[in-house]
Amino acid sequence: MPEVNAYVTNAPKGGINFKKVQINDDEGNVTLRPVLTGICGTDRGMVRGALSFAYNPEGYAYEVIGHESLCEVIDSESELFSKGDRVVPIVRRPGDCPNCRIGRPDNCSDGKKHEAGITGLHGFMRESFKEFDYNLVKVLDNSLGNVAVLTEPMKNVVKAFEVFDRIRTRFVFENERSTFLGKHAVVIGTGSEAFLYAFTAVDYGFATHMINRHPIGPTETKLCDTFGIEFIDSSKNPSFPENFKIDLLVDTSGDPGTIFKYIRQMNHNAIAILFGTNGKAPSTEVSGEDIDFIIERNITLAGSVDAAMIHYLKGLDYLSKWNRRYDGILNTMITKEFKPGDVDLFSKKPVGEIKSVIKWN
Ligand code: NAP
C-alpha cells in the first residue's frame, strides 16, 4: 500500500494532523480519489474531543477523519463503476445484527456497526483509497457538479423524515385536506443539515422556520427567501407568540436548553427529531411539568442517526430537483473551499459558513 497524505485524529481524545499514513488494510475493487470532502459538525466535535462515541480502527493509534465525500473513480475492477464516474462512499458499515443484515446499519441494534471517519473505520479525508462497489453510490445527474458533496448530509435528512413518516401514522397528523399546509416545522440551527431539513420540510408543505441565536448573512437569507423559509433570530425574538404551535421540531444544535425551550411550544401530537450531537453542551433543567406536558400532548421525541443506501439515492433525487428548480442555488451552500493540509478549518468556523469543503485538486 502506498503512503498517502491524510487528515488524522486520535478518537475520542481529538486533535488533528495532516500527515503521510500507510493503511495496510485498505481494501476494495474500486480505487477512488476525493474531489471534495465536506467538513461537518461531527468532524469538528471529534477534533475537539467532544464526541465520546468516536474510536480509532482496531490496531491503529489514529483514525483518518472525514465522512462526507464526493469522489472520482480512478481505477475499477467492478462492472458497476468505470474510470471517471463520480461516486459517494457510504459511511456506515454493517455488523451482524438483524437490522445490519437487511441493509439498515443506520438502525444497528447492538452498536457493532462501524462508521467511516467516526467509529472504528478510516474515513475519506485522504489522497486516495479503495472501496468495495457495494459501498458506493453513483452520481447519475452530472448537472449536480460539486453539489453532490451534499449527498451525505442529505441522506441523514431523508432517513429522519422516514422516521417522522412512521411516527405520524399513530394519529391524523395532517390537516382536513390531508396535507401539511398550515402546519409549522421549526428547525433549530442554520448549518448545512439545518438547511437541508428546512428544504425538505418546505417540500412536505410545512410553513417552515429556522432559528439561531444570531443574525444570518446574505447567503443564508437568499436560501431562506428562495425556499420560502422564515428565519428567526432568537436573540431578538426569544419565543413564538402564545398561539403559535410547533408541529414538527428538528434540532441540529445538540443544545438541551434550546431543545426544551421549544419543546414547551409544541402542539398536540407533535414530533421532535433530535439530530444534533454535542456531548459538551451545558445541562438543562427538566421539570415534572415538562414531562407532563410531553405526555398530555402525545409528543414524540425521536432520535435519528445516519441513514442507509436507499436514503443516499433518494437524497440525490432531492438535490437534483431543488438545484434544477432554483437554478443551481445549492451551489451557494458551499461557502468556502480549503486546500488539503489546512488544519485550522477544524477549529475555526468561517463566518457565514453553511458548508466548508476541502478541494483535493
Ligand atoms: P453545524 O454547522 O455545526 O450546525 C449546528 C448549527 O446549530 C449551527 O448553525 C449552530 O449555530 C446552531 N446552534 C448551536 N447552538 C444553537 C442554539 N443554542 N440555538 C440555535 N442554534 C444553535 O453542524 P452540521 O454539520 O449542520 O450538523 C448539525 C449537527 O448534527 C451537529 O451537531 C452534528 O454533529 C450532528 N450530526 C448528527 C448526525 C446524526 O446522524 N444524528 C449526522 C451528522 C451530523 P452557529 O452558527 O452559531 O454555530
Coordinates of C-alpha atoms and ligand atoms in Angstrom, one line a residue:
M1 CA 0.0 0.0 0.0
P2 CA 1.4 3.4 -0.9
E3 CA 1.7 6.2 1.7
V4 CA -0.9 8.9 1.3
N5 CA -1.5 12.3 2.9
A6 CA -4.4 12.2 5.2
Y7 CA -6.2 14.1 8.0
V8 CA -5.9 12.1 11.2
T9 CA -7.3 12.4 14.7
N10 CA -7.0 10.3 17.8
A11 CA -10.5 9.3 18.6
P12 CA -12.2 10.1 21.0
K13 CA -9.5 12.3 22.5
G14 CA -9.4 14.6 19.5
G15 CA -6.7 16.7 17.8
I16 CA -5.9 16.9 14.1
N17 CA -2.9 16.4 11.9
F18 CA -2.3 16.3 8.1
K19 CA 0.4 13.7 7.5
K20 CA 1.5 10.7 5.5
V21 CA -0.1 7.4 6.5
Q22 CA 0.0 3.9 5.3
I23 CA -3.3 2.0 5.6
N24 CA -2.3 -1.7 5.1
D25 CA -5.9 -3.0 5.2
D26 CA -7.2 -0.5 2.6
E27 CA -9.3 -3.0 0.6
G28 CA -11.8 -2.8 -2.3
N29 CA -12.4 -3.3 -6.0
V30 CA -12.7 0.4 -6.8
T31 CA -9.9 3.0 -6.3
L32 CA -11.1 6.5 -5.5
R33 CA -9.6 10.0 -5.5
P34 CA -11.6 12.6 -3.5
V35 CA -12.9 15.6 -5.4
L36 CA -14.4 17.4 -2.4
T37 CA -14.7 16.4 1.2
G38 CA -17.2 18.2 3.4
I39 CA -16.5 19.3 6.9
C40 CA -19.4 18.8 9.3
G41 CA -20.2 19.5 12.9
T42 CA -19.3 15.8 13.7
D43 CA -15.7 16.3 12.4
R44 CA -15.2 19.4 14.5
G45 CA -16.8 17.7 17.5
M46 CA -14.3 14.8 17.1
V47 CA -11.3 17.1 16.7
R48 CA -12.2 19.0 20.0
G49 CA -12.8 15.6 21.7
A50 CA -16.5 16.3 22.3
L51 CA -17.8 13.0 20.8
S52 CA -17.1 10.2 23.3
F53 CA -18.7 7.6 20.9
A54 CA -15.9 8.0 18.3
Y55 CA -13.0 5.5 18.3
N56 CA -9.9 4.5 16.3
P57 CA -9.9 1.5 13.9
E58 CA -8.6 -1.7 15.6
G59 CA -4.8 -1.8 15.5
Y60 CA -4.4 1.9 14.9
A61 CA -3.5 4.7 17.3
Y62 CA -5.3 7.2 15.0
E63 CA -8.2 7.5 12.6
V64 CA -8.4 9.1 9.2
I65 CA -11.2 11.6 9.7
G66 CA -13.9 12.6 7.1
H67 CA -17.2 11.0 6.1
E68 CA -18.8 13.5 3.6
S69 CA -17.1 12.8 0.3
L70 CA -17.6 13.2 -3.4
C71 CA -15.0 11.0 -5.2
E72 CA -13.9 10.2 -8.7
V73 CA -13.2 6.6 -9.7
I74 CA -9.6 6.3 -10.9
D75 CA -9.5 2.6 -11.3
S76 CA -12.2 -0.1 -11.2
E77 CA -12.3 -3.9 -11.2
S78 CA -16.1 -3.7 -10.7
E79 CA -18.6 -3.9 -13.6
L80 CA -20.7 -1.4 -11.8
F81 CA -18.2 1.5 -12.0
S82 CA -15.9 3.0 -14.6
K83 CA -13.0 5.3 -14.5
G84 CA -14.2 8.9 -14.3
D85 CA -17.5 8.1 -12.5
R86 CA -18.4 10.3 -9.7
V87 CA -19.4 8.4 -6.5
V88 CA -20.3 9.0 -2.9
P89 CA -19.0 6.4 -0.4
I90 CA -21.4 5.2 2.3
V91 CA -20.4 5.9 5.9
R92 CA -22.0 3.1 7.9
R93 CA -20.8 -0.4 7.5
P94 CA -22.9 -3.3 8.9
G95 CA -22.2 -5.5 11.8
D96 CA -24.1 -8.8 12.3
C97 CA -27.4 -7.7 14.0
P98 CA -30.8 -8.2 12.2
N99 CA -31.0 -4.6 11.1
C100 CA -27.5 -4.6 9.7
R101 CA -28.2 -7.8 7.9
I102 CA -31.1 -6.3 6.0
G103 CA -29.0 -3.3 4.8
R104 CA -30.1 -1.0 7.6
P105 CA -26.9 -0.5 9.7
D106 CA -28.3 3.0 10.5
N107 CA -30.7 1.1 12.8
C108 CA -28.0 -1.2 14.2
S109 CA -29.4 -2.9 17.3
D110 CA -26.1 -3.9 19.1
G111 CA -23.8 -1.0 18.2
K112 CA -21.3 -3.2 16.4
K113 CA -21.6 -1.3 13.1
H114 CA -18.7 0.9 12.0
E115 CA -18.7 4.5 10.6
A116 CA -16.0 5.6 8.3
G117 CA -14.1 8.5 9.8
I118 CA -16.1 8.2 13.1
T119 CA -16.3 4.8 14.8
G120 CA -13.6 2.3 14.1
L121 CA -13.0 2.7 10.4
H122 CA -10.8 5.0 8.5
G123 CA -12.6 7.9 6.8
F124 CA -12.3 9.7 3.5
M125 CA -10.0 12.7 4.0
R126 CA -7.0 11.1 2.2
E127 CA -5.5 11.5 -1.2
S128 CA -6.8 8.1 -2.4
F129 CA -8.4 5.0 -1.0
K130 CA -10.1 1.8 -2.1
E131 CA -13.7 0.8 -1.6
F132 CA -15.9 -2.2 -2.5
D133 CA -18.6 -1.4 -5.1
Y134 CA -21.4 -2.2 -2.7
N135 CA -20.3 0.7 -0.5
L136 CA -20.6 3.3 -3.4
V137 CA -23.5 5.3 -4.8
K138 CA -23.1 6.6 -8.3
V139 CA -24.0 10.3 -9.0
L140 CA -26.1 10.0 -12.2
D141 CA -27.0 13.7 -12.6
N142 CA -23.9 15.3 -13.9
S143 CA -25.6 18.7 -13.6
L144 CA -25.2 18.4 -9.8
G145 CA -21.5 19.0 -10.1
N146 CA -19.9 19.8 -6.7
V147 CA -23.4 19.9 -5.1
A148 CA -23.2 16.1 -4.9
V149 CA -20.9 16.5 -1.9
L150 CA -24.2 17.3 0.0
T151 CA -25.5 13.8 -0.6
E152 CA -24.1 12.5 2.7
P153 CA -25.6 15.2 4.9
M154 CA -28.8 15.0 2.8
K155 CA -29.2 11.2 3.3
N156 CA -29.5 11.9 7.1
V157 CA -32.4 14.1 6.5
V158 CA -34.2 11.6 4.2
K159 CA -33.8 9.0 6.9
A160 CA -35.1 11.4 9.6
F161 CA -38.2 12.2 7.5
E162 CA -38.7 8.4 7.2
V163 CA -38.8 8.3 11.0
F164 CA -41.2 11.2 11.0
D165 CA -43.4 9.5 8.4
R166 CA -43.6 6.3 10.5
I167 CA -44.4 8.1 13.8
R168 CA -47.1 10.4 12.3
T169 CA -49.2 7.4 11.4
R170 CA -50.0 7.0 15.1
F171 CA -52.7 9.6 14.6
V172 CA -54.1 12.0 12.0
F173 CA -51.2 14.4 11.8
E174 CA -52.3 16.2 8.6
N175 CA -55.0 18.9 8.2
E176 CA -58.5 18.3 6.9
R177 CA -57.3 18.2 3.3
S178 CA -54.7 15.5 4.2
T179 CA -51.8 17.8 3.6
F180 CA -49.3 19.5 5.9
L181 CA -50.3 23.0 4.8
G182 CA -50.8 25.3 7.8
K183 CA -48.6 23.1 10.0
H184 CA -45.4 24.5 11.4
A185 CA -42.0 23.0 11.2
V186 CA -39.2 24.6 13.2
V187 CA -35.6 23.8 12.6
I188 CA -33.0 24.8 15.3
G189 CA -29.7 25.8 13.7
T190 CA -28.6 27.2 10.4
G191 CA -25.8 24.9 9.3
S192 CA -25.9 22.6 6.2
E193 CA -28.0 19.9 7.9
A194 CA -30.5 22.5 9.2
F195 CA -30.9 24.0 5.7
L196 CA -31.5 20.5 4.2
Y197 CA -34.0 19.7 6.9
A198 CA -35.8 23.0 6.2
F199 CA -35.9 22.5 2.4
T200 CA -37.4 19.1 3.0
A201 CA -40.0 20.5 5.4
V202 CA -40.9 23.0 2.7
D203 CA -41.2 20.2 0.2
Y204 CA -43.7 18.4 2.5
G205 CA -45.8 21.6 2.6
F206 CA -44.9 22.8 6.1
A207 CA -44.7 26.5 7.0
T208 CA -41.0 26.3 7.8
H209 CA -39.0 28.4 10.3
M210 CA -35.3 28.3 11.1
I211 CA -33.8 29.6 14.4
N212 CA -30.4 30.7 15.5
R213 CA -29.3 33.0 18.3
H214 CA -27.7 35.5 16.0
P215 CA -28.5 37.1 12.6
I216 CA -27.7 35.2 9.4
G217 CA -25.7 36.5 6.4
P218 CA -26.8 37.2 2.8
T219 CA -26.2 33.7 1.5
E220 CA -28.5 32.1 4.2
T221 CA -31.0 34.9 3.7
K222 CA -31.1 34.2 -0.1
L223 CA -31.6 30.5 0.6
C224 CA -34.5 31.2 3.0
D225 CA -36.1 33.6 0.6
T226 CA -35.8 31.3 -2.3
F227 CA -37.4 28.3 -0.4
G228 CA -39.9 30.5 1.5
I229 CA -38.4 29.8 4.9
E230 CA -38.8 32.3 7.8
F231 CA -35.6 32.9 9.7
I232 CA -36.0 33.8 13.4
D233 CA -33.1 35.4 15.4
S234 CA -33.8 34.1 18.9
S235 CA -31.7 36.8 20.5
K236 CA -34.3 39.3 19.3
N237 CA -37.4 37.0 19.3
P238 CA -36.8 34.6 22.2
S239 CA -40.2 32.8 21.9
F240 CA -43.1 32.4 19.5
P241 CA -46.4 34.1 20.1
E242 CA -48.7 32.2 22.6
N243 CA -50.9 30.8 19.8
F244 CA -48.0 29.5 17.7
K245 CA -47.6 25.8 18.0
I246 CA -44.8 23.7 16.6
D247 CA -45.9 20.5 14.8
L248 CA -42.5 19.3 13.8
L249 CA -39.4 20.3 15.7
V250 CA -35.9 19.4 14.3
D251 CA -32.9 20.1 16.4
T252 CA -29.4 20.4 14.8
S253 CA -27.8 22.2 17.7
G254 CA -27.5 19.4 20.3
D255 CA -28.2 22.1 23.0
P256 CA -30.6 20.7 25.6
G257 CA -31.6 24.1 26.9
T258 CA -32.7 25.3 23.5
I259 CA -34.4 22.0 22.6
F260 CA -36.5 22.0 25.8
K261 CA -37.4 25.7 25.4
Y262 CA -39.0 24.9 22.1
I263 CA -40.5 21.5 23.2
R264 CA -42.6 23.6 25.6
Q265 CA -44.1 25.3 22.5
M266 CA -45.1 22.1 20.7
N267 CA -48.6 21.2 19.6
H268 CA -50.7 18.1 20.5
N269 CA -49.4 15.0 18.6
A270 CA -46.2 17.0 17.6
I271 CA -43.0 15.2 16.7
A272 CA -39.4 16.3 17.6
I273 CA -36.5 14.9 15.7
L274 CA -33.3 15.1 17.8
F275 CA -30.4 15.1 15.4
G276 CA -27.6 17.5 16.6
T277 CA -24.9 16.0 18.9
N278 CA -22.9 18.0 21.3
G279 CA -21.7 16.0 24.3
K280 CA -20.1 19.2 25.8
A281 CA -23.4 21.2 25.7
P282 CA -24.4 22.5 29.1
S283 CA -27.1 20.6 31.0
T284 CA -30.6 21.9 31.4
E285 CA -33.3 21.5 34.0
V286 CA -36.3 19.3 33.0
S287 CA -39.2 19.6 35.4
G288 CA -42.1 17.3 36.2
E289 CA -44.3 19.8 34.4
D290 CA -42.2 19.4 31.3
I291 CA -42.7 15.6 31.4
D292 CA -46.5 16.1 32.0
F293 CA -46.6 18.5 29.0
I294 CA -45.0 15.9 26.7
I295 CA -47.2 13.1 27.9
E296 CA -50.5 15.0 27.9
R297 CA -49.9 16.1 24.3
N298 CA -48.7 12.7 22.9
I299 CA -45.5 14.5 21.9
T300 CA -42.9 12.1 20.4
L301 CA -39.2 12.8 20.9
A302 CA -37.3 10.7 18.4
G303 CA -33.5 10.4 17.9
S304 CA -32.4 9.8 14.3
V305 CA -28.9 8.8 13.3
D306 CA -27.3 8.3 10.0
A307 CA -29.0 6.5 7.1
A308 CA -28.9 3.6 4.6
M309 CA -28.2 3.3 0.9
I310 CA -31.8 4.0 0.0
H311 CA -31.6 7.4 1.6
Y312 CA -28.4 8.3 -0.3
L313 CA -30.3 7.5 -3.6
K314 CA -33.4 9.5 -2.5
G315 CA -31.1 12.3 -1.2
L316 CA -29.5 12.7 -4.7
D317 CA -33.0 13.0 -6.2
Y318 CA -34.0 15.8 -3.8
L319 CA -30.7 17.7 -4.5
S320 CA -31.2 17.3 -8.3
K321 CA -34.8 18.6 -8.0
W322 CA -34.0 21.6 -5.9
N323 CA -30.9 22.5 -7.8
R324 CA -32.8 22.5 -11.2
R325 CA -35.9 24.2 -9.9
Y326 CA -33.9 27.0 -8.3
D327 CA -31.2 27.4 -11.0
G328 CA -28.2 26.0 -9.2
I329 CA -28.9 27.6 -5.9
L330 CA -27.5 24.7 -3.9
N331 CA -24.0 25.7 -5.1
T332 CA -24.2 28.7 -2.8
M333 CA -24.4 26.3 0.2
I334 CA -20.7 25.5 -0.4
T335 CA -19.5 28.7 1.3
K336 CA -15.7 28.0 1.5
E337 CA -13.1 25.8 -0.2
F338 CA -9.9 24.9 1.7
K339 CA -6.7 23.3 0.3
P340 CA -5.6 19.9 1.7
G341 CA -3.2 20.5 4.6
D342 CA -5.1 23.3 6.2
V343 CA -5.9 22.2 9.7
D344 CA -7.4 25.4 11.1
L345 CA -10.6 24.7 9.3
F346 CA -11.4 22.2 12.0
S347 CA -11.2 24.7 14.9
K348 CA -12.2 28.0 13.2
K349 CA -15.6 28.0 11.7
P350 CA -15.6 30.6 8.9
V351 CA -18.2 33.4 9.4
G352 CA -21.3 32.7 7.4
E353 CA -20.4 29.0 6.9
I354 CA -23.0 26.7 5.6
K355 CA -20.7 24.0 4.1
S356 CA -16.9 24.2 4.0
V357 CA -15.2 21.7 1.9
I358 CA -11.6 20.5 1.1
K359 CA -10.9 20.7 -2.6
W360 CA -8.4 17.9 -3.4
N361 CA -7.0 19.0 -6.8
Ligands
NAP1 P1 -23.2 22.8 12.3 O1 -23.0 23.5 11.0 O2 -22.3 23.0 13.4 O3 -24.7 23.1 12.7 C1 -25.1 23.3 14.0 C2 -26.0 24.5 14.0 O4 -26.6 24.7 15.3 C3 -25.2 25.8 13.7 O5 -25.9 26.6 12.8 C4 -25.1 26.4 15.1 O6 -25.1 27.8 15.0 C5 -26.5 26.0 15.6 N1 -26.7 26.2 17.0 C6 -25.8 25.8 18.0 N2 -26.3 26.1 19.2 C7 -27.5 26.7 19.0 C8 -28.5 27.3 19.8 N3 -28.4 27.3 21.1 N4 -29.6 27.8 19.2 C9 -29.8 27.8 17.8 N5 -28.8 27.3 17.0 C10 -27.7 26.8 17.6 O7 -23.3 21.2 12.0 P2 -24.0 20.4 10.9 O8 -22.9 19.7 10.0 O9 -25.1 21.1 10.2 O10 -24.6 19.2 11.8 C11 -25.6 19.6 12.7 C12 -25.4 18.7 14.0 O11 -25.8 17.4 13.7 C13 -24.0 18.6 14.6 O12 -24.2 18.6 16.0 C14 -23.6 17.2 14.1 O13 -22.6 16.7 14.9 C15 -24.8 16.5 14.1 N6 -24.9 15.4 13.1 C16 -25.7 14.3 13.5 C17 -25.9 13.3 12.6 C18 -26.8 12.2 13.0 O14 -26.8 11.2 12.3 N7 -27.7 12.3 14.0 C19 -25.2 13.3 11.4 C20 -24.4 14.3 11.1 C21 -24.3 15.4 11.9 P3 -23.7 28.7 14.9 O15 -23.8 29.2 13.5 O16 -23.8 29.7 15.9 O17 -22.6 27.7 15.1

